[in-house]
């Protein structure tokens, strides 16, 4: 069995990444969503081990020292990082593994795993981004302000991604993400075993001539 595709999904805070991922996992099989570690406080309704592994700074720095993270970054005053074990385990089972992480982490992943597919999610406009971020109602005005400033910086890196996904209608967007990931499986470079097998089978015809 071939290894699952490694996918990174980034996008401005409030662009709808979390919503898209939840729907994608509900609608389609064969995805594994990596759960990150973070030092930020849980939002209402978030639980340890589901959205994130919520940790103290000391615990997080221990994970860094022990080499348990594939990558980590700081984002608006907190640490965020991807635990290594889950990603390796799920990919070896043939699952497509999705990391929902910010841009610095995305670039580190691409360096370590060059065949990673990088997706950038954006709302149709900046005005809609602010509306969603305010509408979510999970952050103070100050934090929303910092996240919008961060979005300005992140927009500079959008062209480093393989695909731009506009999250206007949610269902359309979810289907588009699924189609992009599935078509990755058909890349010739991901099907070397099949190519070798059919080459061998074809050689029988030459002998039989
Ligand atoms: P992110 O994970 O990127 O920070 P969320 O998934 O939390 O973003 O979405 C931010 C807000 O926008 C949420 O309130 C969510 O319900 C809303 N939202 C997400 N996708 C859409 C969409 N396609 N149309 C309208 N609202 C959306
Ligand atoms: P939030 O606080 O809104 O859940 O996440 C803030 C930002 O951190 C988002 O852009 C999210 O994609 C990113 N993020 C979440 N987990 C990780 C991670 O493990 N590594 C990195 N580099 N970024 C992450």
JSON list of N, CA and C in Angstrom, two decimals, residues 13-14 126-141 144-145 147-148:
[
{"chain": "A", "resi": 13, "resn": "UNK", "atom": "N", "xyz": [-6.65, 33.52, 9.99]},
{"chain": "A", "resi": 13, "resn": "UNK", "atom": "CA", "xyz": [-7.53, 33.18, 11.09]},
{"chain": "A", "resi": 13, "resn": "UNK", "atom": "C", "xyz": [-8.93, 33.69, 10.76]},
{"chain": "A", "resi": 14, "resn": "UNK", "atom": "N", "xyz": [-9.92, 32.82, 10.83]},
{"chain": "A", "resi": 14, "resn": "UNK", "atom": "CA", "xyz": [-11.30, 33.20, 10.50]},
{"chain": "A", "resi": 14, "resn": "UNK", "atom": "C", "xyz": [-11.67, 32.91, 9.06]},
{"chain": "A", "resi": 126, "resn": "UNK", "atom": "N", "xyz": [-11.48, 40.64, 2.08]},
{"chain": "A", "resi": 126, "resn": "UNK", "atom": "CA", "xyz": [-10.97, 41.01, 3.40]},
{"chain": "A", "resi": 126, "resn": "UNK", "atom": "C", "xyz": [-12.12, 41.39, 4.33]},
{"chain": "A", "resi": 127, "resn": "UNK", "atom": "N", "xyz": [-13.12, 42.04, 3.76]},
{"chain": "A", "resi": 127, "resn": "UNK", "atom": "CA", "xyz": [-14.28, 42.45, 4.55]},
{"chain": "A", "resi": 127, "resn": "UNK", "atom": "C", "xyz": [-15.00, 41.23, 5.14]},
{"chain": "A", "resi": 128, "resn": "UNK", "atom": "N", "xyz": [-15.12, 40.19, 4.31]},
{"chain": "A", "resi": 128, "resn": "UNK", "atom": "CA", "xyz": [-15.77, 38.95, 4.75]},
{"chain": "A", "resi": 128, "resn": "UNK", "atom": "C", "xyz": [-14.92, 38.27, 5.84]},
{"chain": "A", "resi": 129, "resn": "UNK", "atom": "N", "xyz": [-13.60, 38.39, 5.73]},
{"chain": "A", "resi": 129, "resn": "UNK", "atom": "CA", "xyz": [-12.73, 37.80, 6.76]},
{"chain": "A", "resi": 129, "resn": "UNK", "atom": "C", "xyz": [-13.04, 38.43, 8.11]},
{"chain": "A", "resi": 130, "resn": "UNK", "atom": "N", "xyz": [-13.09, 39.77, 8.14]},
{"chain": "A", "resi": 130, "resn": "UNK", "atom": "CA", "xyz": [-13.35, 40.47, 9.40]},
{"chain": "A", "resi": 130, "resn": "UNK", "atom": "C", "xyz": [-14.73, 40.08, 9.93]},
{"chain": "A", "resi": 131, "resn": "UNK", "atom": "N", "xyz": [-15.70, 40.00, 9.04]},
{"chain": "A", "resi": 131, "resn": "UNK", "atom": "CA", "xyz": [-17.06, 39.64, 9.46]},
{"chain": "A", "resi": 131, "resn": "UNK", "atom": "C", "xyz": [-17.06, 38.27, 10.13]},
{"chain": "A", "resi": 132, "resn": "UNK", "atom": "N", "xyz": [-16.34, 37.32, 9.55]},
{"chain": "A", "resi": 132, "resn": "UNK", "atom": "CA", "xyz": [-16.31, 35.95, 10.12]},
{"chain": "A", "resi": 132, "resn": "UNK", "atom": "C", "xyz": [-15.60, 35.92, 11.47]},
{"chain": "A", "resi": 133, "resn": "UNK", "atom": "N", "xyz": [-14.49, 36.65, 11.53]},
{"chain": "A", "resi": 133, "resn": "UNK", "atom": "CA", "xyz": [-13.68, 36.66, 12.76]},
{"chain": "A", "resi": 133, "resn": "UNK", "atom": "C", "xyz": [-14.48, 37.29, 13.89]},
{"chain": "A", "resi": 134, "resn": "UNK", "atom": "N", "xyz": [-15.16, 38.39, 13.61]},
{"chain": "A", "resi": 134, "resn": "UNK", "atom": "CA", "xyz": [-15.99, 39.05, 14.62]},
{"chain": "A", "resi": 134, "resn": "UNK", "atom": "C", "xyz": [-17.19, 38.17, 14.93]},
{"chain": "A", "resi": 135, "resn": "UNK", "atom": "N", "xyz": [-17.79, 37.60, 13.88]},
{"chain": "A", "resi": 135, "resn": "UNK", "atom": "CA", "xyz": [-18.99, 36.77, 14.03]},
{"chain": "A", "resi": 135, "resn": "UNK", "atom": "C", "xyz": [-18.74, 35.52, 14.86]},
{"chain": "A", "resi": 136, "resn": "UNK", "atom": "N", "xyz": [-17.52, 34.98, 14.80]},
{"chain": "A", "resi": 136, "resn": "UNK", "atom": "CA", "xyz": [-17.21, 33.76, 15.57]},
{"chain": "A", "resi": 136, "resn": "UNK", "atom": "C", "xyz": [-17.34, 34.04, 17.07]},
{"chain": "A", "resi": 137, "resn": "UNK", "atom": "N", "xyz": [-17.00, 35.27, 17.45]},
{"chain": "A", "resi": 137, "resn": "UNK", "atom": "CA", "xyz": [-17.21, 35.70, 18.84]},
{"chain": "A", "resi": 137, "resn": "UNK", "atom": "C", "xyz": [-16.35, 34.99, 19.86]},
{"chain": "A", "resi": 138, "resn": "UNK", "atom": "N", "xyz": [-15.19, 34.48, 19.45]},
{"chain": "A", "resi": 138, "resn": "UNK", "atom": "CA", "xyz": [-14.35, 33.73, 20.41]},
{"chain": "A", "resi": 138, "resn": "UNK", "atom": "C", "xyz": [-13.15, 34.54, 20.89]},
{"chain": "A", "resi": 139, "resn": "UNK", "atom": "N", "xyz": [-12.88, 35.67, 20.27]},
{"chain": "A", "resi": 139, "resn": "UNK", "atom": "CA", "xyz": [-11.71, 36.46, 20.67]},
{"chain": "A", "resi": 139, "resn": "UNK", "atom": "C", "xyz": [-12.10, 37.88, 21.07]},
{"chain": "A", "resi": 140, "resn": "UNK", "atom": "N", "xyz": [-11.26, 38.49, 21.88]},
{"chain": "A", "resi": 140, "resn": "UNK", "atom": "CA", "xyz": [-11.47, 39.90, 22.24]},
{"chain": "A", "resi": 140, "resn": "UNK", "atom": "C", "xyz": [-11.14, 40.75, 21.02]},
{"chain": "A", "resi": 141, "resn": "UNK", "atom": "N", "xyz": [-11.56, 42.03, 21.09]},
{"chain": "A", "resi": 141, "resn": "UNK", "atom": "CA", "xyz": [-11.29, 42.95, 19.99]},
{"chain": "A", "resi": 141, "resn": "UNK", "atom": "C", "xyz": [-9.78, 43.07, 19.70]},
{"chain": "A", "resi": 144, "resn": "UNK", "atom": "N", "xyz": [-8.53, 40.01, 17.87]},
{"chain": "A", "resi": 144, "resn": "UNK", "atom": "CA", "xyz": [-9.01, 40.05, 16.48]},
{"chain": "A", "resi": 144, "resn": "UNK", "atom": "C", "xyz": [-8.12, 41.01, 15.67]},
{"chain": "A", "resi": 145, "resn": "UNK", "atom": "N", "xyz": [-7.84, 42.15, 16.29]},
{"chain": "A", "resi": 145, "resn": "UNK", "atom": "CA", "xyz": [-6.96, 43.14, 15.64]},
{"chain": "A", "resi": 145, "resn": "UNK", "atom": "C", "xyz": [-5.60, 42.51, 15.30]},
{"chain": "A", "resi": 147, "resn": "UNK", "atom": "N", "xyz": [-4.87, 39.39, 14.91]},
{"chain": "A", "resi": 147, "resn": "UNK", "atom": "CA", "xyz": [-5.01, 38.34, 13.89]},
{"chain": "A", "resi": 147, "resn": "UNK", "atom": "C", "xyz": [-5.19, 38.94, 12.50]},
{"chain": "A", "resi": 148, "resn": "UNK", "atom": "N", "xyz": [-5.84, 40.10, 12.44]},
{"chain": "A", "resi": 148, "resn": "UNK", "atom": "CA", "xyz": [-6.00, 40.76, 11.12]},
{"chain": "A", "resi": 148, "resn": "UNK", "atom": "C", "xyz": [-4.66, 41.32, 10.64]}
]
